[in-house]
CSV table of C-alpha atoms and ligand atoms in Angstrom, one decimal:
chain,number,residue,atom,x,y,z
A,10,MET,CA,5.9,10.3,25.4
A,11,GLN,CA,5.3,7.1,23.4
A,12,THR,CA,3.4,6.4,20.0
A,13,ILE,CA,-0.1,5.3,21.0
A,14,ARG,CA,-1.3,1.5,20.7
A,15,GLY,CA,-1.3,-0.1,17.1
A,16,PHE,CA,0.5,3.0,15.8
A,17,ARG,CA,4.1,2.9,15.0
A,18,ASP,CA,7.1,5.1,13.7
A,19,ILE,CA,8.9,3.5,10.3
A,20,LEU,CA,12.4,4.6,10.5
A,21,PRO,CA,14.9,5.6,8.0
A,22,GLU,CA,16.5,2.3,7.9
A,23,HIS,CA,13.4,0.4,7.0
A,24,ILE,CA,12.2,3.2,4.6
A,25,THR,CA,14.3,2.0,1.5
A,26,LEU,CA,12.2,-1.0,1.2
A,27,TRP,CA,9.1,0.8,1.4
A,28,GLN,CA,10.5,3.1,-1.4
A,29,LYS,CA,11.4,0.4,-3.5
A,30,VAL,CA,7.7,-1.0,-3.4
A,31,GLU,CA,6.4,2.2,-4.1
A,32,ARG,CA,8.8,2.9,-7.1
A,33,GLU,CA,7.9,-0.6,-8.7
A,34,ALA,CA,4.3,-0.4,-8.1
A,35,ALA,CA,4.0,3.2,-9.6
A,36,ASP,CA,6.2,2.2,-12.6
A,37,LEU,CA,4.1,-1.0,-13.1
A,38,PHE,CA,0.7,0.9,-12.9
A,39,GLU,CA,1.7,3.8,-14.7
A,40,SER,CA,2.7,1.7,-17.6
A,41,PHE,CA,-0.8,0.3,-17.6
A,42,GLY,CA,-2.5,3.8,-17.9
A,43,TYR,CA,-3.3,4.3,-14.0
A,44,ARG,CA,-2.4,7.7,-12.6
A,45,GLU,CA,-1.7,8.5,-9.0
A,46,ILE,CA,-4.6,10.2,-6.9
A,47,ARG,CA,-4.1,11.7,-3.3
A,48,ILE,CA,-7.2,12.1,-1.2
A,49,PRO,CA,-7.9,13.5,2.4
A,50,ILE,CA,-7.7,11.2,5.1
A,51,LEU,CA,-10.7,12.5,7.1
A,52,GLU,CA,-14.1,12.2,5.5
A,53,LYS,CA,-17.7,12.3,6.6
A,54,THR,CA,-18.7,9.5,8.4
A,55,GLU,CA,-21.8,8.9,6.4
A,56,LEU,CA,-19.6,8.0,3.1
A,57,PHE,CA,-18.0,5.0,4.8
A,58,ALA,CA,-21.3,4.1,6.8
A,59,ARG,CA,-23.1,3.9,3.5
A,60,SER,CA,-20.4,2.6,1.4
A,61,ILE,CA,-18.9,-0.3,3.4
A,62,GLY,CA,-22.1,-1.2,5.1
A,63,GLU,CA,-23.7,-0.5,8.4
A,64,THR,CA,-23.1,-4.2,9.5
A,65,THR,CA,-19.8,-5.1,8.4
A,66,ASP,CA,-17.1,-5.2,11.1
A,67,ILE,CA,-15.1,-2.2,9.8
A,68,VAL,CA,-18.5,0.0,10.5
A,69,GLU,CA,-19.6,-1.7,13.6
A,70,LYS,CA,-16.4,-1.9,15.5
A,71,GLU,CA,-13.2,-0.6,13.5
A,72,MET,CA,-13.9,3.1,12.7
A,73,TYR,CA,-12.1,6.3,14.3
A,74,THR,CA,-15.2,8.6,14.4
A,75,PHE,CA,-15.5,11.5,16.3
A,76,GLU,CA,-17.4,15.1,16.3
A,77,ASP,CA,-15.3,17.9,15.5
A,78,ARG,CA,-16.1,21.3,17.1
A,79,LYS,CA,-19.2,22.1,14.8
A,80,LYS,CA,-20.4,18.7,15.8
A,81,ASP,CA,-19.8,17.2,12.3
A,82,LYS,CA,-19.4,13.7,12.3
A,83,LEU,CA,-16.1,12.7,11.0
A,84,THR,CA,-14.2,9.2,10.2
A,85,LEU,CA,-10.4,8.5,9.7
A,86,ARG,CA,-10.4,6.7,6.6
A,87,PRO,CA,-10.4,2.8,7.1
A,88,GLU,CA,-10.1,2.2,3.4
A,89,ALA,CA,-9.6,4.2,0.1
A,90,THR,CA,-12.3,3.0,-2.6
A,91,ALA,CA,-15.2,5.0,-0.9
A,92,SER,CA,-13.0,8.1,-1.0
A,93,ILE,CA,-11.9,7.6,-4.5
A,94,CYS,CA,-15.6,7.0,-5.6
A,95,ARG,CA,-16.6,10.2,-3.6
A,96,ALA,CA,-13.7,11.9,-5.9
A,97,TYR,CA,-14.9,10.7,-8.9
A,98,ILE,CA,-18.5,11.8,-8.4
A,99,GLN,CA,-17.7,15.3,-6.7
A,100,HIS,CA,-15.3,16.3,-9.7
A,101,LYS,CA,-17.5,14.8,-12.3
A,102,LEU,CA,-14.7,12.9,-13.8
A,103,TYR,CA,-16.8,10.8,-15.6
A,104,ALA,CA,-17.9,13.7,-17.7
A,105,SER,CA,-14.3,14.3,-19.3
A,106,GLU,CA,-13.7,10.8,-19.8
A,107,PRO,CA,-15.6,7.7,-18.4
A,108,VAL,CA,-12.7,5.6,-18.1
A,109,GLN,CA,-10.5,6.4,-15.4
A,110,LYS,CA,-7.7,4.4,-13.8
A,111,PHE,CA,-6.2,5.4,-10.2
A,112,TYR,CA,-3.4,4.4,-7.8
A,113,LEU,CA,-3.0,5.7,-4.5
A,114,PHE,CA,-0.3,4.9,-1.6
A,115,GLY,CA,-1.4,6.0,2.0
A,116,PRO,CA,-2.3,5.5,5.6
A,117,MET,CA,-5.9,3.8,6.9
A,118,PHE,CA,-7.3,3.5,10.0
A,119,ARG,CA,-8.8,0.7,11.8
A,120,ARG,CA,-9.6,0.1,15.6
A,121,GLU,CA,-8.5,-3.5,15.7
A,122,ARG,CA,-6.6,-5.4,18.2
A,123,PRO,CA,-2.8,-4.8,17.5
A,124,GLN,CA,-0.6,-7.7,16.6
A,125,LYS,CA,2.0,-8.7,13.8
A,126,GLY,CA,0.9,-7.8,10.5
A,127,ARG,CA,-2.2,-5.9,11.9
A,128,TYR,CA,-2.0,-2.2,13.1
A,129,ARG,CA,-4.4,0.7,14.0
A,130,GLN,CA,-2.5,2.8,11.3
A,131,PHE,CA,-1.3,0.8,8.4
A,132,TYR,CA,-0.5,1.6,4.8
A,133,GLN,CA,-2.4,0.3,1.7
A,134,ILE,CA,-1.6,0.5,-2.1
A,135,ASP,CA,-4.6,1.0,-4.0
A,136,ALA,CA,-5.5,0.6,-7.5
A,137,GLU,CA,-9.3,1.4,-8.8
A,138,VAL,CA,-10.8,1.2,-12.4
A,139,PHE,CA,-14.0,3.2,-13.0
A,140,GLY,CA,-16.3,2.6,-16.6
A,141,VAL,CA,-15.1,-1.1,-17.6
A,142,GLU,CA,-17.7,-3.7,-17.4
A,143,SER,CA,-15.7,-6.2,-19.0
A,144,ALA,CA,-14.1,-9.1,-17.3
A,145,TYR,CA,-10.7,-8.3,-18.8
A,146,ILE,CA,-10.3,-5.5,-16.3
A,147,ASP,CA,-10.7,-7.9,-13.5
A,148,SER,CA,-8.3,-10.0,-15.0
A,149,GLU,CA,-6.1,-7.1,-15.4
A,150,LEU,CA,-6.1,-6.1,-11.7
A,151,ILE,CA,-5.2,-9.5,-10.7
A,152,PHE,CA,-2.5,-9.9,-13.3
A,153,LEU,CA,-1.1,-6.5,-12.2
A,154,LEU,CA,-0.9,-7.8,-8.5
A,155,ASN,CA,0.8,-11.0,-9.5
A,156,GLU,CA,3.4,-9.1,-11.8
A,157,LEU,CA,4.1,-6.6,-8.9
A,158,PHE,CA,4.8,-9.2,-6.6
A,159,LYS,CA,6.9,-11.1,-9.1
A,160,ARG,CA,9.0,-8.1,-9.7
A,161,LEU,CA,9.5,-7.4,-6.0
A,162,GLY,CA,10.9,-11.3,-5.8
A,163,LEU,CA,7.9,-12.3,-3.4
A,164,THR,CA,7.3,-16.4,-3.3
A,165,GLY,CA,4.9,-18.2,-1.4
A,166,LEU,CA,1.7,-16.2,-2.3
A,167,SER,CA,-1.4,-17.7,-3.8
A,168,ALA,CA,-4.5,-15.8,-5.2
A,169,HIS,CA,-8.0,-16.9,-4.2
A,170,ILE,CA,-10.9,-15.9,-6.2
A,171,ASN,CA,-14.7,-16.1,-6.0
A,172,SER,CA,-17.9,-14.5,-7.8
A,173,LEU,CA,-20.3,-13.1,-5.6
A,174,GLY,CA,-23.1,-12.6,-8.3
A,175,CYS,CA,-25.1,-9.3,-8.8
A,176,PRO,CA,-28.6,-8.0,-7.4
A,177,GLU,CA,-29.9,-10.3,-10.4
A,178,CYS,CA,-28.8,-13.7,-8.9
A,179,ARG,CA,-27.7,-12.8,-5.2
A,180,PRO,CA,-31.1,-13.1,-3.8
A,181,ALA,CA,-31.7,-16.8,-4.7
A,182,TYR,CA,-28.3,-17.4,-3.5
A,183,GLN,CA,-29.0,-15.6,-0.1
A,184,GLN,CA,-32.1,-17.8,0.2
A,185,ALA,CA,-30.4,-21.2,-0.2
A,186,LEU,CA,-27.6,-19.9,2.2
A,187,LEU,CA,-30.5,-18.8,4.9
A,188,ASP,CA,-32.1,-22.2,4.4
A,189,PHE,CA,-28.7,-24.1,4.9
A,190,LEU,CA,-27.8,-21.9,8.1
A,191,GLY,CA,-31.4,-22.1,9.3
A,192,GLU,CA,-30.7,-25.8,10.3
A,193,ARG,CA,-27.3,-25.0,12.0
A,194,LYS,CA,-28.4,-21.9,13.6
A,195,GLU,CA,-27.5,-23.1,17.2
A,196,THR,CA,-24.2,-23.7,16.3
A,197,LEU,CA,-23.2,-20.1,15.1
A,198,CYS,CA,-21.6,-17.4,17.3
A,199,THR,CA,-23.8,-14.8,18.6
A,200,ASP,CA,-22.5,-12.3,15.8
A,201,CYS,CA,-23.7,-14.6,13.3
A,202,LYS,CA,-27.0,-15.3,14.5
A,203,ARG,CA,-27.5,-11.5,14.2
A,204,ARG,CA,-25.9,-11.6,10.8
A,205,ILE,CA,-28.3,-13.9,9.7
A,206,GLU,CA,-30.9,-11.6,10.2
A,207,LYS,CA,-29.4,-8.5,8.6
A,208,ASN,CA,-26.7,-9.8,6.1
A,209,PRO,CA,-26.3,-13.8,5.7
A,210,LEU,CA,-23.4,-13.4,3.4
A,211,ARG,CA,-21.3,-12.1,6.3
A,212,VAL,CA,-21.7,-15.5,8.2
A,213,LEU,CA,-19.2,-16.7,5.4
A,214,ASP,CA,-16.5,-14.2,6.3
A,215,CYS,CA,-16.9,-15.4,10.2
A,216,LYS,CA,-13.4,-16.4,11.6
A,217,VAL,CA,-15.0,-18.5,14.7
A,218,GLU,CA,-14.2,-21.9,14.2
A,219,THR,CA,-17.7,-23.4,15.0
A,220,CYS,CA,-19.0,-21.2,12.3
A,221,ARG,CA,-16.3,-22.4,10.1
A,222,GLU,CA,-17.3,-26.0,10.9
A,223,ALA,CA,-20.9,-25.3,10.3
A,224,LEU,CA,-20.2,-23.8,7.1
A,225,LYS,CA,-19.1,-27.1,5.8
A,226,GLY,CA,-20.9,-28.0,2.8
A,227,ALA,CA,-22.7,-24.8,2.5
A,228,PRO,CA,-24.1,-23.7,-1.0
A,229,THR,CA,-21.6,-21.5,-3.1
A,230,THR,CA,-22.3,-18.5,-5.0
A,231,VAL,CA,-20.7,-19.6,-7.8
A,232,ASP,CA,-23.3,-22.5,-8.1
A,233,HIS,CA,-25.9,-19.7,-8.1
A,234,LEU,CA,-24.7,-17.3,-10.7
A,235,CYS,CA,-27.0,-15.9,-13.4
A,236,GLU,CA,-26.1,-16.5,-17.0
A,237,ALA,CA,-24.3,-13.2,-17.3
A,238,CYS,CA,-22.2,-13.4,-13.8
A,239,ASP,CA,-21.3,-16.9,-14.8
A,240,ASP,CA,-20.0,-15.8,-18.4
A,241,HIS,CA,-17.9,-13.0,-16.7
A,242,PHE,CA,-16.3,-15.2,-14.2
A,243,LYS,CA,-15.2,-17.7,-17.0
A,244,THR,CA,-13.5,-14.9,-18.9
A,245,VAL,CA,-11.9,-13.8,-15.7
A,246,ARG,CA,-10.3,-17.4,-15.1
A,247,ALA,CA,-9.6,-18.1,-18.9
A,248,SER,CA,-7.7,-14.8,-19.2
A,249,LEU,CA,-5.8,-15.6,-16.2
A,250,ILE,CA,-4.8,-18.9,-16.9
A,251,ARG,CA,-3.7,-17.5,-20.6
A,252,GLN,CA,-1.2,-15.1,-19.0
A,253,GLY,CA,0.1,-17.8,-16.6
A,254,VAL,CA,-1.4,-16.3,-13.1
A,255,ASP,CA,-1.9,-19.0,-10.8
A,256,PHE,CA,-4.9,-18.8,-8.6
A,257,LYS,CA,-7.7,-21.1,-7.0
A,258,VAL,CA,-11.6,-20.5,-6.9
A,259,ASP,CA,-12.1,-20.0,-3.1
A,260,HIS,CA,-16.1,-20.4,-2.4
A,261,ALA,CA,-15.7,-19.3,1.1
A,262,LEU,CA,-14.1,-15.9,0.1
A,263,VAL,CA,-16.9,-12.8,0.4
A,264,ARG,CA,-14.6,-10.1,1.7
A,265,GLY,CA,-15.5,-7.7,4.7
A,266,LEU,CA,-17.1,-5.1,2.9
A,267,ASP,CA,-20.7,-4.9,1.6
A,268,TYR,CA,-20.2,-3.1,-1.6
A,269,TYR,CA,-18.7,-6.1,-3.7
A,270,THR,CA,-20.4,-7.7,-6.9
A,271,ARG,CA,-19.4,-10.5,-9.1
A,272,THR,CA,-15.3,-10.9,-8.9
A,273,ALA,CA,-13.7,-10.8,-5.6
A,274,TRP,CA,-10.2,-11.9,-4.6
A,275,GLU,CA,-7.4,-12.1,-1.8
A,276,ILE,CA,-3.8,-12.7,-2.2
A,277,GLN,CA,-2.6,-14.7,0.8
A,278,THR,CA,0.7,-15.5,2.1
A,279,THR,CA,1.6,-18.6,4.6
A,280,SER,CA,4.3,-16.7,6.2
A,281,LEU,CA,2.4,-14.1,8.2
A,282,GLY,CA,0.4,-16.6,10.6
A,283,ALA,CA,-3.1,-15.3,11.1
A,284,GLN,CA,-2.6,-12.4,9.1
A,285,SER,CA,-2.4,-14.3,5.7
A,286,ALA,CA,-4.1,-11.6,3.4
A,287,VAL,CA,-1.6,-9.4,1.8
A,288,ALA,CA,-4.0,-8.0,-0.6
A,289,GLY,CA,-7.8,-7.9,-1.4
A,290,GLY,CA,-9.9,-6.7,-4.3
A,291,GLY,CA,-13.1,-6.9,-6.0
A,292,ARG,CA,-15.7,-5.4,-8.1
A,293,TYR,CA,-18.2,-3.0,-7.1
A,294,ASP,CA,-20.5,-2.1,-10.0
A,295,ARG,CA,-23.4,-0.3,-7.6
A,296,LEU,CA,-21.2,1.9,-5.4
A,297,VAL,CA,-20.9,4.8,-7.7
A,298,GLU,CA,-24.4,4.9,-8.2
A,299,GLU,CA,-25.4,4.2,-4.6
A,300,LEU,CA,-23.2,7.3,-3.6
A,301,GLY,CA,-25.1,9.8,-6.0
A,302,GLY,CA,-23.1,9.5,-9.2
A,303,PRO,CA,-24.2,8.0,-12.7
A,304,ALA,CA,-24.4,4.2,-12.8
A,305,THR,CA,-20.9,3.1,-13.5
A,306,PRO,CA,-19.0,-0.3,-13.0
A,307,ALA,CA,-15.9,0.0,-11.0
A,308,ILE,CA,-13.2,-2.5,-9.5
A,309,GLY,CA,-10.2,-2.3,-7.5
A,310,PHE,CA,-7.7,-3.8,-5.1
A,311,ALA,CA,-5.8,-2.8,-1.8
A,312,ILE,CA,-2.4,-4.2,-0.9
A,313,GLY,CA,-1.5,-4.2,2.8
A,314,PHE,CA,1.7,-2.4,2.5
A,315,ASP,CA,3.1,-3.0,6.1
A,316,ARG,CA,2.5,-7.1,5.4
A,317,LEU,CA,3.8,-6.8,2.1
A,318,VAL,CA,7.1,-5.3,3.6
A,319,GLU,CA,7.0,-8.0,6.4
A,320,VAL,CA,7.1,-10.8,3.9
A,321,MET,CA,9.9,-9.2,2.0
A,322,ASP,CA,11.8,-8.7,5.3
A,323,GLN,CA,11.4,-12.3,5.8
A,324,LEU,CA,12.6,-13.2,2.3
A,325,GLY,CA,16.0,-10.9,3.2
A,326,THR,CA,14.8,-8.6,0.6
A,327,LYS,CA,16.8,-5.0,1.3
A,328,GLY,CA,16.1,-1.7,-0.3
A,329,GLU,CA,18.7,0.2,-2.2
A,330,GLU,CA,20.3,3.3,0.0
A,331,LYS,CA,21.7,5.6,-2.5
A,332,ALA,CA,25.3,6.2,-1.3
A,333,LEU,CA,26.6,9.7,-1.2
A,334,ASP,CA,29.4,10.4,-3.8
A,335,LEU,CA,31.3,12.7,-1.4
A,336,PHE,CA,31.8,13.4,2.4
A,337,ILE,CA,33.7,16.6,2.9
A,338,VAL,CA,35.8,16.6,6.3
A,339,PRO,CA,36.7,20.1,7.2
A,340,LEU,CA,39.3,20.7,9.9
A,341,GLY,CA,39.4,24.1,11.3
A,342,ASN,CA,36.8,27.1,11.0
A,343,ALA,CA,38.3,28.4,7.5
A,344,ALA,CA,37.7,25.0,6.2
A,345,MET,CA,34.0,24.6,7.6
A,346,ASP,CA,33.3,28.0,5.6
A,347,LEU,CA,34.8,26.4,2.4
A,348,SER,CA,33.0,23.0,3.1
A,349,TYR,CA,29.4,24.5,3.3
A,350,HIS,CA,29.7,26.4,0.2
A,351,TRP,CA,31.5,23.5,-1.7
A,352,SER,CA,28.7,21.3,-0.4
A,353,CYS,CA,26.0,23.5,-1.7
A,354,ASP,CA,27.7,24.1,-5.1
A,355,LEU,CA,28.4,20.5,-5.7
A,356,ASN,CA,25.1,19.2,-4.9
A,357,ARG,CA,23.7,21.9,-7.0
A,358,GLU,CA,25.5,20.2,-10.0
A,359,GLY,CA,24.2,16.9,-9.0
A,360,VAL,CA,27.3,15.7,-6.9
A,361,ARG,CA,25.8,13.9,-3.8
A,362,THR,CA,27.6,15.7,-1.1
A,363,ASP,CA,27.4,15.7,2.6
A,364,THR,CA,29.7,17.5,5.3
A,365,ASP,CA,29.8,18.2,9.1
A,366,PHE,CA,29.7,21.4,10.8
A,367,ARG,CA,30.5,20.2,14.5
A,368,GLY,CA,34.2,20.8,14.6
A,369,LYS,CA,35.0,16.9,15.2
A,370,SER,CA,38.2,15.4,14.9
A,371,MET,CA,39.5,13.9,11.8
A,372,LYS,CA,38.9,10.6,13.2
A,373,ALA,CA,35.4,11.5,14.1
A,374,LEU,CA,34.8,12.5,10.7
A,375,MET,CA,36.0,9.5,8.9
A,376,LYS,CA,33.7,7.3,10.9
A,377,ARG,CA,31.1,9.3,10.2
A,378,ALA,CA,32.0,8.9,6.3
A,379,ASN,CA,32.1,5.4,6.6
A,380,LYS,CA,28.8,5.1,8.3
A,381,LEU,CA,27.3,7.1,5.5
A,382,ASN,CA,28.7,4.9,2.9
A,383,ALA,CA,30.4,7.9,1.0
A,384,ARG,CA,32.4,6.5,-2.2
A,385,TYR,CA,35.0,9.6,-1.6
A,386,VAL,CA,35.9,11.7,1.1
A,387,LEU,CA,37.5,15.2,0.8
A,388,ILE,CA,39.9,16.2,3.7
A,389,ALA,CA,40.1,19.9,3.8
A,390,GLY,CA,42.7,20.3,6.5
A,391,GLU,CA,44.7,23.5,7.9
A,392,ASN,CA,47.8,22.5,6.2
A,393,GLU,CA,46.5,21.5,3.1
A,394,LEU,CA,44.5,24.8,2.8
A,395,LYS,CA,47.7,26.8,3.3
A,396,GLU,CA,49.0,24.9,0.1
A,397,ASN,CA,45.7,25.9,-1.6
A,398,LYS,CA,44.7,22.3,-2.0
A,399,ALA,CA,42.6,19.7,-0.4
A,400,ILE,CA,42.9,15.8,-0.5
A,401,LEU,CA,40.3,13.5,-2.4
A,402,ARG,CA,40.5,10.0,-1.0
A,403,ASN,CA,39.0,6.9,-2.6
A,404,MET,CA,37.2,5.0,0.2
A,405,ASP,CA,37.3,1.8,-2.0
A,406,THR,CA,41.2,1.7,-2.9
A,407,LYS,CA,42.4,4.3,-0.3
A,408,GLU,CA,44.1,6.1,-3.3
A,409,GLN,CA,44.7,9.9,-2.7
A,410,THR,CA,44.7,13.0,-5.0
A,411,ASP,CA,45.4,16.5,-4.9
A,412,ILE,CA,42.7,18.9,-5.6
A,413,PRO,CA,43.5,22.5,-6.0
A,414,VAL,CA,41.2,24.8,-4.1
A,415,ASP,CA,40.8,27.4,-6.9
A,416,SER,CA,39.0,24.8,-9.4
A,417,LEU,CA,37.8,22.5,-6.8
A,418,VAL,CA,34.2,22.3,-7.6
A,419,THR,CA,34.8,22.0,-11.3
A,420,ASP,CA,37.4,19.3,-10.9
A,421,LEU,CA,34.9,17.5,-8.7
A,422,VAL,CA,31.9,17.6,-11.0
A,423,ASN,CA,34.2,16.4,-13.7
A,424,ILE,CA,35.5,13.6,-11.7
A,425,PHE,CA,31.9,12.7,-10.8
A,426,LYS,CA,30.3,13.2,-14.0
B,23,LIG,P1,-8.0,-9.0,7.3
B,23,LIG,O1,-9.0,-10.0,6.8
B,23,LIG,O2,-6.5,-9.5,7.4
B,23,LIG,O3,-8.7,-8.3,8.4
B,23,LIG,P2,-9.5,-7.1,5.5
B,23,LIG,O4,-10.0,-8.1,4.5
B,23,LIG,O5,-10.1,-6.7,6.6
B,23,LIG,O6,-8.0,-8.0,6.1
B,23,LIG,P3,-9.2,-5.5,3.5
B,23,LIG,O7,-10.2,-4.4,3.9
B,23,LIG,O8,-9.5,-6.1,2.2
B,23,LIG,O9,-8.9,-6.3,4.8
B,23,LIG,O10,-7.7,-4.4,3.1
B,23,LIG,C1,-7.0,-4.8,2.1
B,23,LIG,C2,-5.4,-5.3,2.7
B,23,LIG,O11,-5.1,-4.4,3.6
B,23,LIG,C3,-5.7,-6.5,3.6
B,23,LIG,O12,-5.4,-7.7,2.6
B,23,LIG,C4,-4.1,-6.7,4.4
B,23,LIG,O13,-3.2,-6.8,4.0
B,23,LIG,C5,-4.3,-4.9,4.6
B,23,LIG,N1,-4.7,-4.7,6.2
B,23,LIG,C6,-6.2,-4.6,6.4
B,23,LIG,N2,-6.1,-4.3,7.8
B,23,LIG,C7,-5.0,-4.3,8.1
B,23,LIG,C8,-4.7,-3.9,9.6
B,23,LIG,N3,-5.2,-3.6,10.7
B,23,LIG,N4,-3.1,-3.8,9.5
B,23,LIG,C9,-2.3,-3.9,8.7
B,23,LIG,N5,-3.1,-4.2,7.4
B,23,LIG,C10,-3.8,-4.4,7.2
B,24,LIG,MG1,-10.2,-6.7,8.4
């Protein structure tokens, strides 16, 4: 049996890097007042169709949707924002405290063509803030990404930001874009010809070369912002600059989800080929209301965890494997019984101990101790046990000490304290 296409196992030798990222991210987010949230992987299809947008790639082509036995239409979550909004509304979290800051780690599912940096089950690190309209929170989120990547030792990343305007200024921009695209309609791909009718902003997001070419010189959202959106974007830029966060304004950045308003951004890398985005985010001030909640400004980002780890791998970053304090080598049945109890007793006292119950030879077990990177080995041989002792060996210095069996656990706890 094999994993299905686009799905993969992440094996223990790679997990330490994932854990390092999780620890750094949780530490940083929590120090800024974000709290972890966990939500289901399966939701009603309608939640994603309504929030992400019917004419987006995700909803049109990429979702894993099926009917369960009761004919309910369900979807494996392709992203987390919609579900977190659903939770915010369902539990009336706004009633106890309108400002809520969340973070989340977890798998997402999109049926895309698998390739390096693109999987059908992939992982995201998500952060979302509800109830804050101020531009400073936009900057805080971009700062957080920048700071996290710095702490992880990442280099070669650049932040691209844009403002997508609001329902006030979007229609005038949309019209200007339509006028521009109208003259170039023939050179657009079939998808974009359809997008023009349904959702012209999506054309800006098209990856087809002829469409990219046709878009050169297109009107920009930033030139069409209303005064409030313009002020908002100015504050974002100024406050990022003051914190030393590098970015560039990217007029072509619209992001692949319909719910964004005002600030949108992406963190890009040059080291993953075509899969250049390691994180993306944006403001979605209308979404909570559209999903049936009270009007609530909101904003968030998602980091592509798999891609982040791939960049770290390329940089040679290693996770930390916590070494064992002690590996017990039992030789003979009596020793094995003692080893089991010593291992439980020592672990109970916080000494990181493992042993082996296969009845293998001294040589085989020393090999295993080395593989496990144990700092010390306790050899419980038949002759030693007859003399009521075991031998403690420091694997670095090769120094050996006799430990009396009667006080073994207390003696070792003292040594490893
Ligand atoms: P892309 O343009 O690469 O398809 P996206 O805009 O669809 O990305 P988002 O929905 O913004 O991606 O998700 C945020 C992040 O999740 C992306 O920046 C990327 O790092 C990661 N991501 C998205 N889709 C995948 C995937 N299929 N496999 C691995 N990572 C992914
Ligand atoms: Mg995509």
